[in-house]
PQR file with spaces between the fields and no chain letter, atoms N, CA, C, O and H, PARSE charges and radii, in Angstrom:
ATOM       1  N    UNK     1      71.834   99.132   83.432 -0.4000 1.5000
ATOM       2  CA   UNK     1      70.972   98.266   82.676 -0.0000 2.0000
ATOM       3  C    UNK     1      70.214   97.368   83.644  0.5500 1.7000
ATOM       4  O    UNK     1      70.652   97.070   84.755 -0.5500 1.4000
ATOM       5  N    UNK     2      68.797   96.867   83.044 -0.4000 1.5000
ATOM       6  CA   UNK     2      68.400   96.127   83.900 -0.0000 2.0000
ATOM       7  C    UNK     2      67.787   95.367   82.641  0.5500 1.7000
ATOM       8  O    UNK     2      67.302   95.667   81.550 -0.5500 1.4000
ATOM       9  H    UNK     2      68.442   97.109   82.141  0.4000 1.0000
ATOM      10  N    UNK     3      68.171   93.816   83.639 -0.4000 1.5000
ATOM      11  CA   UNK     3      67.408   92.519   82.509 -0.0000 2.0000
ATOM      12  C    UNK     3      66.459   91.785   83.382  0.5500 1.7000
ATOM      13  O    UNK     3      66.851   91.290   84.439 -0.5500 1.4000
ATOM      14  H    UNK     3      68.565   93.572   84.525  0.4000 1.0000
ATOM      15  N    UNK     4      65.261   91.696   82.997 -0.4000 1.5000
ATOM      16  CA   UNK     4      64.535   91.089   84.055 -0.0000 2.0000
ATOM      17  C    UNK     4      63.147   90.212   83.406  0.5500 1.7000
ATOM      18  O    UNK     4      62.690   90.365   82.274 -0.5500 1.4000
ATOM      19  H    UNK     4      64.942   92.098   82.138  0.4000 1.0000
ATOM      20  N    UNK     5      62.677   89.338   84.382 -0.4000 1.5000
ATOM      21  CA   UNK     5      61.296   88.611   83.651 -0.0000 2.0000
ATOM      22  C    UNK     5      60.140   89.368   84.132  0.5500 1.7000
ATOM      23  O    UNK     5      60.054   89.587   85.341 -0.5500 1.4000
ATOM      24  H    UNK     5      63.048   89.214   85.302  0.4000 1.0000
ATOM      25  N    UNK     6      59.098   89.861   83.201 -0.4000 1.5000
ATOM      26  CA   UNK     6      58.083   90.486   83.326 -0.0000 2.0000
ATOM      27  C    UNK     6      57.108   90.200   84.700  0.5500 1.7000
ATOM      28  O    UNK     6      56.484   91.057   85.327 -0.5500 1.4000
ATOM      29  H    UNK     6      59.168   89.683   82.219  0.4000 1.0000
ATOM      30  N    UNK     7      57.173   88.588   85.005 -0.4000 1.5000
ATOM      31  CA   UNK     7      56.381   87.823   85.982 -0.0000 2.0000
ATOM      32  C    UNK     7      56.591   88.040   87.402  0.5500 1.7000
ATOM      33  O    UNK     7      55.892   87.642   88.333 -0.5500 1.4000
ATOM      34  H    UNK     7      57.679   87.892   84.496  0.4000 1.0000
ATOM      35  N    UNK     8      57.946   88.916   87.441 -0.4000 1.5000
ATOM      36  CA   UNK     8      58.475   88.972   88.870 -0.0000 2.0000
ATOM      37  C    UNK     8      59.349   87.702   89.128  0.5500 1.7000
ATOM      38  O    UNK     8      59.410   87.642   90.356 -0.5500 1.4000
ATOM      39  H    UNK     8      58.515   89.239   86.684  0.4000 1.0000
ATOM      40  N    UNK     9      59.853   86.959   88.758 -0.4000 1.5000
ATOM      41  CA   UNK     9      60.754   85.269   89.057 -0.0000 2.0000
ATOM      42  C    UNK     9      61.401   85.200   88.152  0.5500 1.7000
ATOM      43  O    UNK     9      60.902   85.747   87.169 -0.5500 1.4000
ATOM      44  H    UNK     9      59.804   87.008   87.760  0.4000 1.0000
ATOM      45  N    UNK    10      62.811   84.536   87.925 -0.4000 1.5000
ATOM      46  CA   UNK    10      62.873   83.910   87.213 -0.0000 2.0000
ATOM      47  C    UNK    10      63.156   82.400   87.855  0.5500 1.7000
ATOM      48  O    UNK    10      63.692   82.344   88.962 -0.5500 1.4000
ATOM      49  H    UNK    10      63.217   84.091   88.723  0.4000 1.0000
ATOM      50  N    UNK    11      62.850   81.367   87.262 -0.4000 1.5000
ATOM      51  CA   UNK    11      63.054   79.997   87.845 -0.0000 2.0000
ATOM      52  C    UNK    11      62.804   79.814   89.181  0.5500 1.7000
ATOM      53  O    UNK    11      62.087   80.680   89.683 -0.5500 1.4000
ATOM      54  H    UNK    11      62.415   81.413   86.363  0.4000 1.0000
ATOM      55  N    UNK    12      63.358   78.552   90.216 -0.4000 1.5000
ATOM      56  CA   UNK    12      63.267   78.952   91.053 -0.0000 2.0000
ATOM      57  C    UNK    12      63.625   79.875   92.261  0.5500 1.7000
ATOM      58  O    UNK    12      63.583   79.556   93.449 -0.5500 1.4000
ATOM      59  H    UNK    12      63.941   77.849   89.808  0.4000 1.0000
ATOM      60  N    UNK    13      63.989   81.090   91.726 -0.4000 1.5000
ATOM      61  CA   UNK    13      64.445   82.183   93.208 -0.0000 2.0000
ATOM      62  C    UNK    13      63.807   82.994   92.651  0.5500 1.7000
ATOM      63  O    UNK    13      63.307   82.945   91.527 -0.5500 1.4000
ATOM      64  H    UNK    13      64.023   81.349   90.761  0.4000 1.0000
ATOM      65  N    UNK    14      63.776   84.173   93.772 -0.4000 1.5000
ATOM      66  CA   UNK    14      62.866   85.260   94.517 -0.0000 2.0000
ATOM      67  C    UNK    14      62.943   86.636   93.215  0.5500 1.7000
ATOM      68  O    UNK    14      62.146   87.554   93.023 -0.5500 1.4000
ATOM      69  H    UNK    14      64.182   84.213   94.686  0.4000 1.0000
ATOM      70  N    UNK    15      64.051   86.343   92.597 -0.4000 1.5000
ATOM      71  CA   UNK    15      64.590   87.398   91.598 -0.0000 2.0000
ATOM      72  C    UNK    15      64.191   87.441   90.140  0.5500 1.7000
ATOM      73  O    UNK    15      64.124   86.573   89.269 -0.5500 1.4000
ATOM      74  H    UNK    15      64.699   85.597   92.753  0.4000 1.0000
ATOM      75  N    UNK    16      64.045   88.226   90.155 -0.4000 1.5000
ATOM      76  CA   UNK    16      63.331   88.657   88.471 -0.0000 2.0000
ATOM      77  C    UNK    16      64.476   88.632   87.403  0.5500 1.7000
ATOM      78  O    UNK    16      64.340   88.210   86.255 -0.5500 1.4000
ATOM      79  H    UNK    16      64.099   88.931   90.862  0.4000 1.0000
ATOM      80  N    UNK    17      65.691   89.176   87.975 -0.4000 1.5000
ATOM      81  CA   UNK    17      66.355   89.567   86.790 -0.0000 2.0000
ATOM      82  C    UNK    17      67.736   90.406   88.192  0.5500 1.7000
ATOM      83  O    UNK    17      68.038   90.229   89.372 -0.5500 1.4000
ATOM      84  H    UNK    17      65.802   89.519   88.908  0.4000 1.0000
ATOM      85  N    UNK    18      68.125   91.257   87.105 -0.4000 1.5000
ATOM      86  CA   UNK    18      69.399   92.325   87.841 -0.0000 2.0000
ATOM      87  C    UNK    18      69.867   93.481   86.941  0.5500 1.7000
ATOM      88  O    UNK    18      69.752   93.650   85.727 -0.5500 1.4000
ATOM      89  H    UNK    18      67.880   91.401   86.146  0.4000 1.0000
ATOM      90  N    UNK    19      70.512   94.329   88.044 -0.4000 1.5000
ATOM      91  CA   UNK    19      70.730   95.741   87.801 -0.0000 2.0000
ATOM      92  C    UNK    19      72.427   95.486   87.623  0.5500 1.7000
ATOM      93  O    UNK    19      73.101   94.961   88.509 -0.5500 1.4000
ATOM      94  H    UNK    19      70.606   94.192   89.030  0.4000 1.0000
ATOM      95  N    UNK    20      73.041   96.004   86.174 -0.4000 1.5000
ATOM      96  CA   UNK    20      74.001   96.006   86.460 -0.0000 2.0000
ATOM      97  C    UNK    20      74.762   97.666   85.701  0.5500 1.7000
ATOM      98  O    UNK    20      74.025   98.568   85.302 -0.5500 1.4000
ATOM      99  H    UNK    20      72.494   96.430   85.454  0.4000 1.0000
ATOM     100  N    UNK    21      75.856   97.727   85.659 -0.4000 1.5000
ATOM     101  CA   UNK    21      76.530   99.261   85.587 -0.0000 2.0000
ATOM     102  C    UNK    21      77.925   99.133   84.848  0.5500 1.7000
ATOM     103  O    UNK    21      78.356   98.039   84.485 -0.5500 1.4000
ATOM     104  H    UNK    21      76.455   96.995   85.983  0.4000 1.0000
ATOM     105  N    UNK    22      78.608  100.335   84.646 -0.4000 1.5000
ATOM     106  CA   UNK    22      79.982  100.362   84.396 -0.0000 2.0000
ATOM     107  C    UNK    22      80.774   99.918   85.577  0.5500 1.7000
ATOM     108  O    UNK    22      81.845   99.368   85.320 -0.5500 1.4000
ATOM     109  H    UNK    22      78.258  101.224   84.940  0.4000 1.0000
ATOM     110  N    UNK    23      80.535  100.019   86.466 -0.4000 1.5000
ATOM     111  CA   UNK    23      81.200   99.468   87.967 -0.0000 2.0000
ATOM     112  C    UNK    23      80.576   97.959   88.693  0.5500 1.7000
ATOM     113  O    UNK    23      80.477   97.486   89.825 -0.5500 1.4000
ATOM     114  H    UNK    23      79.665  100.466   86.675  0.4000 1.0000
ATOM     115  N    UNK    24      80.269   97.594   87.405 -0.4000 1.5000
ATOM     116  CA   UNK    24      79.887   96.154   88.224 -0.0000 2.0000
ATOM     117  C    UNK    24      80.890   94.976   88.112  0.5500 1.7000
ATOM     118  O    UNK    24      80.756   94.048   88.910 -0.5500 1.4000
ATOM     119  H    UNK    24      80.350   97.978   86.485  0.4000 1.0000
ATOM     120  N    UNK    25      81.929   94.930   87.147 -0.4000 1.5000
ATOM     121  CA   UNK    25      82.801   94.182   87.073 -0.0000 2.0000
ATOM     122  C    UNK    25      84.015   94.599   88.135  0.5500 1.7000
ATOM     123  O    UNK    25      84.240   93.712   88.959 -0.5500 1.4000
ATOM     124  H    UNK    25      82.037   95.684   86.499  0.4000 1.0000
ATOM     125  N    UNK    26      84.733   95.644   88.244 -0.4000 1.5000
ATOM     126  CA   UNK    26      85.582   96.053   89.493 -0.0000 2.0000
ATOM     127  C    UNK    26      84.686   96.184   90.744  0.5500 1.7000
ATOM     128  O    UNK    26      85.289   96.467   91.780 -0.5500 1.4000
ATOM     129  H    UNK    26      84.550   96.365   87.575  0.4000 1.0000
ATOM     130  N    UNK    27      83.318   96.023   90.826 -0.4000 1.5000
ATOM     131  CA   UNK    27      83.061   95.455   92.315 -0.0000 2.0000
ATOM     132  C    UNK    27      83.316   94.325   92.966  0.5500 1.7000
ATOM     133  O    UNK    27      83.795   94.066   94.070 -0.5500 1.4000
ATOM     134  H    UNK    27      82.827   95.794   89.986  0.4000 1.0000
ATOM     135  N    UNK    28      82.625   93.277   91.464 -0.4000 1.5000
ATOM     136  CA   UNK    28      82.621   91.726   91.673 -0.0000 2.0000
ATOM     137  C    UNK    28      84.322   91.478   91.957  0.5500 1.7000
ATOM     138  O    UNK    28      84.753   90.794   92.885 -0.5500 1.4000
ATOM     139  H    UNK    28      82.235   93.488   90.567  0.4000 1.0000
ATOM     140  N    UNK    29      84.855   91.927   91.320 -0.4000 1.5000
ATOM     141  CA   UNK    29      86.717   91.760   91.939 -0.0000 2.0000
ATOM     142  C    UNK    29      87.279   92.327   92.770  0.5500 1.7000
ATOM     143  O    UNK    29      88.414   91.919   93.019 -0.5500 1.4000
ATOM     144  H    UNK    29      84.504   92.482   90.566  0.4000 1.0000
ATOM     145  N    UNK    30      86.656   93.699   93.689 -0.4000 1.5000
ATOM     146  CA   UNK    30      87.290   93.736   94.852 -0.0000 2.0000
ATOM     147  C    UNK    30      86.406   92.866   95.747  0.5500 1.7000
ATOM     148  O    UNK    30      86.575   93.202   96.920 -0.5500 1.4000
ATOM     149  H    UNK    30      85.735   94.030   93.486  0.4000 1.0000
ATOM     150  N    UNK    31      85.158   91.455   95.565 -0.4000 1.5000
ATOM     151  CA   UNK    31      84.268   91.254   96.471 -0.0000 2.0000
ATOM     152  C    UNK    31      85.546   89.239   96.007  0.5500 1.7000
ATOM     153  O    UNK    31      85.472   88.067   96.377 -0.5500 1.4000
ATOM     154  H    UNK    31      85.021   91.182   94.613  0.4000 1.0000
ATOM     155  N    UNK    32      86.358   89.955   95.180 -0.4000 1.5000
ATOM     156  CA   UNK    32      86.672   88.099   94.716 -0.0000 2.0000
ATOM     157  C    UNK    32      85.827   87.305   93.825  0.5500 1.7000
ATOM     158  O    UNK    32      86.126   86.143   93.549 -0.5500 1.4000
ATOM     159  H    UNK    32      86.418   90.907   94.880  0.4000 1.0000
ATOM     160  N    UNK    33      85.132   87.689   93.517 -0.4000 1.5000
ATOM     161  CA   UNK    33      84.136   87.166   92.662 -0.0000 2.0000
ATOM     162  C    UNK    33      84.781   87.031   91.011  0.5500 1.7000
ATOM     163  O    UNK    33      85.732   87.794   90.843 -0.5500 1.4000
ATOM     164  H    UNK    33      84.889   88.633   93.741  0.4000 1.0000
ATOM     165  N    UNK    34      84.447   86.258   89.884 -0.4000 1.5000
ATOM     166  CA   UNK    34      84.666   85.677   88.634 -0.0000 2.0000
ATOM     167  C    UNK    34      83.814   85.964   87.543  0.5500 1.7000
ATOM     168  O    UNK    34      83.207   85.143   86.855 -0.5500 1.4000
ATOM     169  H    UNK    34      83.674   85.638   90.020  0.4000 1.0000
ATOM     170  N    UNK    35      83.819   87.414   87.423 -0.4000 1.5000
ATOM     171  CA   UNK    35      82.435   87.134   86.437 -0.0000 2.0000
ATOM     172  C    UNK    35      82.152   86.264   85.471  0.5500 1.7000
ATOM     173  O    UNK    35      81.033   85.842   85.177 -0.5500 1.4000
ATOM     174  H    UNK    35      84.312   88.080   87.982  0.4000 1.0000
ATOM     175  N    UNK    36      83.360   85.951   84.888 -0.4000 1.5000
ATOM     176  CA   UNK    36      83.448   84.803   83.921 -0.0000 2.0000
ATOM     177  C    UNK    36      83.155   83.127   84.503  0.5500 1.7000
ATOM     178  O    UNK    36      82.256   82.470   83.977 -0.5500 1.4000
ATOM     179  H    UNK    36      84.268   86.294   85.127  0.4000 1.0000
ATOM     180  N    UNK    37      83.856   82.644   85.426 -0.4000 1.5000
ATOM     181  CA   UNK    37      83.295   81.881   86.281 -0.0000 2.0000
ATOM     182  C    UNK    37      81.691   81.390   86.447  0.5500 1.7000
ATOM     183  O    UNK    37      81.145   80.316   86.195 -0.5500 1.4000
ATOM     184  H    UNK    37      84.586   83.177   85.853  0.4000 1.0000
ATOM     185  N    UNK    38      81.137   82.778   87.033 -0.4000 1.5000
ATOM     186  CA   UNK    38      79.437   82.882   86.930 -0.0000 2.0000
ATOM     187  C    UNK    38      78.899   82.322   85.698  0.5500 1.7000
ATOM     188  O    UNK    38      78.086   81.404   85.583 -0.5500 1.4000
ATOM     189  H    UNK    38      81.580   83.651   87.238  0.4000 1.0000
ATOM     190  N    UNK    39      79.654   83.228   84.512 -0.4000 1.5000
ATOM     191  CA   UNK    39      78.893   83.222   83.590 -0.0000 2.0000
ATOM     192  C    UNK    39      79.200   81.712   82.652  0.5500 1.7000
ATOM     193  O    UNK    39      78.683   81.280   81.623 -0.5500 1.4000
ATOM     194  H    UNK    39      80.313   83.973   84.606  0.4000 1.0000
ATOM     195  N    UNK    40      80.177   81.235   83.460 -0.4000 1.5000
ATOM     196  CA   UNK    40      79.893   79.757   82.814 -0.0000 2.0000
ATOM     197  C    UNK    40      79.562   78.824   83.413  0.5500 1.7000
ATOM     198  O    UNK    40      79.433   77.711   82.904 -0.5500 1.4000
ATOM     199  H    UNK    40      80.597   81.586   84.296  0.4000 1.0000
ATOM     200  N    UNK    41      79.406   79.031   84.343 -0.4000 1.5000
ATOM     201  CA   UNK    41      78.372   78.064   85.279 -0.0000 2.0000
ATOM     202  C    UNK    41      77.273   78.154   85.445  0.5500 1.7000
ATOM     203  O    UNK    41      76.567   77.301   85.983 -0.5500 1.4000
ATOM     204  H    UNK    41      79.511   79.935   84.757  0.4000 1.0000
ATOM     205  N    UNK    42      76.817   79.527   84.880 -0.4000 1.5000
ATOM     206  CA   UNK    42      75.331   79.648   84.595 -0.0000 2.0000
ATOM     207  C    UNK    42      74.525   80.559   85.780  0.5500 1.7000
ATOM     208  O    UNK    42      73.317   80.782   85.852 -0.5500 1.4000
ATOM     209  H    UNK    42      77.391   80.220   84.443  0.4000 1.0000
ATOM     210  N    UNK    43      75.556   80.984   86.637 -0.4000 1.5000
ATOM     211  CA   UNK    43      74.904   81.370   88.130 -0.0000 2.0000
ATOM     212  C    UNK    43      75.200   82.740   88.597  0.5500 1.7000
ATOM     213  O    UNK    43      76.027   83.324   89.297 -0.5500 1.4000
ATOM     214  H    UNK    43      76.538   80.802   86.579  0.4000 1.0000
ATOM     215  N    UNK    44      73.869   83.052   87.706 -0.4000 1.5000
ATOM     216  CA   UNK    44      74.240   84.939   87.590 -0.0000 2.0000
ATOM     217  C    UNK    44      73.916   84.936   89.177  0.5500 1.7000
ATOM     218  O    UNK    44      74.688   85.450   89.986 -0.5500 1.4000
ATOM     219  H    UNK    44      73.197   82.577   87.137  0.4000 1.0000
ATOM     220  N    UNK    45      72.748   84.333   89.534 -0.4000 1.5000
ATOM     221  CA   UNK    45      71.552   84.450   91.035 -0.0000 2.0000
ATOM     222  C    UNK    45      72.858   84.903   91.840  0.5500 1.7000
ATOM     223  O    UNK    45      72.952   86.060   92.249 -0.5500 1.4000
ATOM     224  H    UNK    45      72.121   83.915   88.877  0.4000 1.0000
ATOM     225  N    UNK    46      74.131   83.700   92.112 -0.4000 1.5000
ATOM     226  CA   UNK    46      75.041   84.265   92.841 -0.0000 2.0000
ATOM     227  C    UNK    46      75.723   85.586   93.044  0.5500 1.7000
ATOM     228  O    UNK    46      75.595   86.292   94.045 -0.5500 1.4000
ATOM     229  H    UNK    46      74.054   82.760   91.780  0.4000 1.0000
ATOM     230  N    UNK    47      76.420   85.831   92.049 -0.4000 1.5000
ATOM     231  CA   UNK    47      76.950   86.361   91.002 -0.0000 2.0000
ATOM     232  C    UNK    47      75.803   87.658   91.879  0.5500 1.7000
ATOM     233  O    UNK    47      75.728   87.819   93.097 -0.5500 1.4000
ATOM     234  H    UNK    47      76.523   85.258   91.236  0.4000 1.0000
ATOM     235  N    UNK    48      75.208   88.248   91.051 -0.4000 1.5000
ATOM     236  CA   UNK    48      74.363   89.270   91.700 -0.0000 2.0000
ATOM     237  C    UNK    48      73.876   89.512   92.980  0.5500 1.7000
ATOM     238  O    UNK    48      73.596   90.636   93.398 -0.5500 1.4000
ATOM     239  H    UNK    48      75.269   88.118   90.062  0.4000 1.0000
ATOM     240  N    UNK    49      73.749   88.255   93.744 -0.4000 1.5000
ATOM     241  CA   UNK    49      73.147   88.184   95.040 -0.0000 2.0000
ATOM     242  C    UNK    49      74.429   89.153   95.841  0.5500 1.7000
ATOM     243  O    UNK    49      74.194   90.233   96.384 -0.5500 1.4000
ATOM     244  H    UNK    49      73.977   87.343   93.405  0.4000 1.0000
ATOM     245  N    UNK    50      75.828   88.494   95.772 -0.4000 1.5000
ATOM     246  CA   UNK    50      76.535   88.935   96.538 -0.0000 2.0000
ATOM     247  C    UNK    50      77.070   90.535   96.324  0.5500 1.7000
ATOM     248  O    UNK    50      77.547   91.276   97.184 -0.5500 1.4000
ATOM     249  H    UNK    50      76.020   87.617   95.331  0.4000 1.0000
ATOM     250  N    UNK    51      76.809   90.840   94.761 -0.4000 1.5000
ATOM     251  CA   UNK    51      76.930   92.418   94.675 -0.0000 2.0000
ATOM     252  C    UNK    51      75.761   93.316   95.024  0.5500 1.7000
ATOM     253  O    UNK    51      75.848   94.537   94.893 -0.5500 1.4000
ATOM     254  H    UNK    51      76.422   90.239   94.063  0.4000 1.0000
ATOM     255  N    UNK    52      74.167   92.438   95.672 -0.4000 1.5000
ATOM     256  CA   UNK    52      73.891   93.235   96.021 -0.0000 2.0000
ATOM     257  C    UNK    52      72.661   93.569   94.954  0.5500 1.7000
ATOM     258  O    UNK    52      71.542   93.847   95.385 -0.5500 1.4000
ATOM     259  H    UNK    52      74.097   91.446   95.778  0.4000 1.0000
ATOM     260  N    UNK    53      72.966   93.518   93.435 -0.4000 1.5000
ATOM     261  CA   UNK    53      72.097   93.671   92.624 -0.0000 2.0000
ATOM     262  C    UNK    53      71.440   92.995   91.915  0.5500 1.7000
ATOM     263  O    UNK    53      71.462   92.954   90.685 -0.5500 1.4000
ATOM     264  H    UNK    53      73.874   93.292   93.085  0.4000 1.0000
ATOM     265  N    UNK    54      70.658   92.279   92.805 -0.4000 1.5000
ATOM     266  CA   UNK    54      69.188   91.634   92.255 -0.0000 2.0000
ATOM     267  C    UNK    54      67.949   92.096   92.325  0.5500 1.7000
ATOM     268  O    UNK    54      67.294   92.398   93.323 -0.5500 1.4000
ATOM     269  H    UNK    54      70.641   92.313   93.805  0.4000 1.0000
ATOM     270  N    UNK    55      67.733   92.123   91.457 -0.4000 1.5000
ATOM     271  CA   UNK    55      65.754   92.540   90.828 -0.0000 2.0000
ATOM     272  C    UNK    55      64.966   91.868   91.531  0.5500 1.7000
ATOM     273  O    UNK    55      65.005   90.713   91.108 -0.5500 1.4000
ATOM     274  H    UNK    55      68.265   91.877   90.646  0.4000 1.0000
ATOM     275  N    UNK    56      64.074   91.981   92.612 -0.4000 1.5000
ATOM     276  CA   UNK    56      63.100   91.405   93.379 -0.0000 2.0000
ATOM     277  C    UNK    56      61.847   91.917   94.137  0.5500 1.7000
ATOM     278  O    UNK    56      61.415   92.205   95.253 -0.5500 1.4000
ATOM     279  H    UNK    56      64.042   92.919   92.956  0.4000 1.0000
ATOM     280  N    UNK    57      61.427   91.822   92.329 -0.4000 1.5000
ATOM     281  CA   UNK    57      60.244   92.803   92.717 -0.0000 2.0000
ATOM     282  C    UNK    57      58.736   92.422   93.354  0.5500 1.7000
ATOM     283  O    UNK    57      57.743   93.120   93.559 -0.5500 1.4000
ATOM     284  H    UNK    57      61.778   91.588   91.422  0.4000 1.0000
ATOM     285  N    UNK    58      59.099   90.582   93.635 -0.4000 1.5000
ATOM     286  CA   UNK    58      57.977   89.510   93.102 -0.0000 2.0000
ATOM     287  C    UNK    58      56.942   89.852   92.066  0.5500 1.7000
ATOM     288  O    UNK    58      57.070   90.685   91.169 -0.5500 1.4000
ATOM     289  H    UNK    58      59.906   90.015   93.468  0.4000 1.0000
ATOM     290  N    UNK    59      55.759   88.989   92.347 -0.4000 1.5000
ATOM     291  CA   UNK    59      54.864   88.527   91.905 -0.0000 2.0000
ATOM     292  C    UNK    59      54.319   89.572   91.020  0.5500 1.7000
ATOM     293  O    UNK    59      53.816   90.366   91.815 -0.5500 1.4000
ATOM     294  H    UNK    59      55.655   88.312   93.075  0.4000 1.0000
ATOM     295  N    UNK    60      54.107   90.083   89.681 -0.4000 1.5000
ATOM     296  CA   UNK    60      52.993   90.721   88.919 -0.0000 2.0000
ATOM     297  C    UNK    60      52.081   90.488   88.582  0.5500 1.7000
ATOM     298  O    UNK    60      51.302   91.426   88.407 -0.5500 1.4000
ATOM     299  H    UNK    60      54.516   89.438   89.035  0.4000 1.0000
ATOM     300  N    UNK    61      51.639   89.141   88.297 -0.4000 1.5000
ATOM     301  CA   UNK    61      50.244   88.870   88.130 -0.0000 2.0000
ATOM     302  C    UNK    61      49.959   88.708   86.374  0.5500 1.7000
ATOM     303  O    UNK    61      48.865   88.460   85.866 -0.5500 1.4000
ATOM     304  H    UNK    61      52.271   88.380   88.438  0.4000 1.0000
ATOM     305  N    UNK    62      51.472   88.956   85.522 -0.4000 1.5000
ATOM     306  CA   UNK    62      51.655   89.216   83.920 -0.0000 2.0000
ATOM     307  C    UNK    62      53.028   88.618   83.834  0.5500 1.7000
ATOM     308  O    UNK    62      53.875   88.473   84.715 -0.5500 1.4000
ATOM     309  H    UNK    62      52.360   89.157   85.935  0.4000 1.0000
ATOM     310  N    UNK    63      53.046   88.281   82.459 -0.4000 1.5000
ATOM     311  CA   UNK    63      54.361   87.642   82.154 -0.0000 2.0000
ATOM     312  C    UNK    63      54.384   88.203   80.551  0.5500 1.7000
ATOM     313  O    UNK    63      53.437   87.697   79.949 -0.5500 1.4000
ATOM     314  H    UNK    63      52.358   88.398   81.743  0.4000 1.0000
ATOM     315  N    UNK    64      54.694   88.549   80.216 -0.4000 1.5000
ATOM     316  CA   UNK    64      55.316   89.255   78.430 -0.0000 2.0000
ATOM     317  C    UNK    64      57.032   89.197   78.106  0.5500 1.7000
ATOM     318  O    UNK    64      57.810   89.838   77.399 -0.5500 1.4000
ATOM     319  H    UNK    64      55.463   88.960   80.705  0.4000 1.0000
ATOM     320  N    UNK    65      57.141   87.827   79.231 -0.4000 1.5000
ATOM     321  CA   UNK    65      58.369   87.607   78.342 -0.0000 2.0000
ATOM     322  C    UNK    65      59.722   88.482   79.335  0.5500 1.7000
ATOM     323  O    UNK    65      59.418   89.310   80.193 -0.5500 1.4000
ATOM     324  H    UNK    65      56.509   87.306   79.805  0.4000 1.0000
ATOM     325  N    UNK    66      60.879   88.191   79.089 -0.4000 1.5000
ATOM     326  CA   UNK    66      62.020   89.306   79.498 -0.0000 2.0000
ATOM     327  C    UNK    66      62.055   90.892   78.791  0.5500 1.7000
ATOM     328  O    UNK    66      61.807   91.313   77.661 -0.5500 1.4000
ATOM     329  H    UNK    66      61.126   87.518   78.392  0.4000 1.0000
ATOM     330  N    UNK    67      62.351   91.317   79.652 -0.4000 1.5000
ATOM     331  CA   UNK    67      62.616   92.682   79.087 -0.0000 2.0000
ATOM     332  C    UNK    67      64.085   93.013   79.632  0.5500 1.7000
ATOM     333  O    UNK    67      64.630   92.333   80.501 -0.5500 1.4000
ATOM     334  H    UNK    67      62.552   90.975   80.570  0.4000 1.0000
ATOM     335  N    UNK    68      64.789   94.370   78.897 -0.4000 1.5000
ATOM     336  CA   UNK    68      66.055   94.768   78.776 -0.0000 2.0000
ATOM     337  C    UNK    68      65.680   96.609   79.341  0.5500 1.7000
ATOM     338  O    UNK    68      64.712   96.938   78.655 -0.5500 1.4000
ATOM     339  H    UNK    68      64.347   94.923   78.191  0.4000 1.0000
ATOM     340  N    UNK    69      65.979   97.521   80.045 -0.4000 1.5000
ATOM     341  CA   UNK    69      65.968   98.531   80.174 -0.0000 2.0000
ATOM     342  C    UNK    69      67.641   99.268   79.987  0.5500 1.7000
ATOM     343  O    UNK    69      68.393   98.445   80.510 -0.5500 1.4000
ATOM     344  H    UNK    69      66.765   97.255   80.602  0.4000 1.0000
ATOM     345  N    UNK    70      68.097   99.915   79.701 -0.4000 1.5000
ATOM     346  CA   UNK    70      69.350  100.851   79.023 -0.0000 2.0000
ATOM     347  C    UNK    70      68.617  101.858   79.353  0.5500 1.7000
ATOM     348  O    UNK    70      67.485  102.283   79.121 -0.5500 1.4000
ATOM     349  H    UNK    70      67.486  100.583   79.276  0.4000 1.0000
ATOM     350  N    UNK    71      70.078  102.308   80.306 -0.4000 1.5000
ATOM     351  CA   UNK    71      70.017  104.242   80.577 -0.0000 2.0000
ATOM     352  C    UNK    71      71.393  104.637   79.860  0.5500 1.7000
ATOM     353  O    UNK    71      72.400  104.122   80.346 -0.5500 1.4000
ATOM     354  H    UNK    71      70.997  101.964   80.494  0.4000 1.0000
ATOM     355  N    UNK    72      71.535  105.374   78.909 -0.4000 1.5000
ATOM     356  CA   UNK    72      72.557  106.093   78.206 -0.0000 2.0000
ATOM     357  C    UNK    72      73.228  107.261   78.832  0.5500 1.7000
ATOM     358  O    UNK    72      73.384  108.088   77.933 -0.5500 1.4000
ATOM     359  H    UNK    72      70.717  105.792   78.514  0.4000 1.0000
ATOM     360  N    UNK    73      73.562  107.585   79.628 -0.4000 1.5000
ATOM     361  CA   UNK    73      74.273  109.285   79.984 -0.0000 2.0000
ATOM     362  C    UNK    73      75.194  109.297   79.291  0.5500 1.7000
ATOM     363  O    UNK    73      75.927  110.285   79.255 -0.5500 1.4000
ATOM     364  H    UNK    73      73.436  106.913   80.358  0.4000 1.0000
């Protein structure tokens, strides 16, 4: 899955959004990481930075809002 802002940013850092998977929670825990932690502190940026999967595509030049992409296999 990928969740991301149309504009290329979200707030202030370099990242749009992030890529995440069925293997993204047993990464973040062999890396020590909390996903729950993150997610209540609000700090996905981390949270993703250190697995590696952040969206950083910059600048588009358009903004239509967040979008959600889902791949089903």
């Amino acid at each position: 899955m990928l969740s991301a802002g149309s504009d290329g940013s979200d707030g202030p850092t370099s990242a749009a959004g992030a890529f995440t998977d069925g293997g993204t929670i047993s990464r973040a825990r062999a890396l020590g990481l909390d996903p729950y932690r993150a997610l209540r502190n609000n700090d996905s940026y981390n949270f993703f930075s250190r697995l590696g999967e952040l969206f950083c595509p910059g600048p588009t030049g358009t903004n239509v809002l967040d979008f959600k992409i889902v791949l089903l296999y």
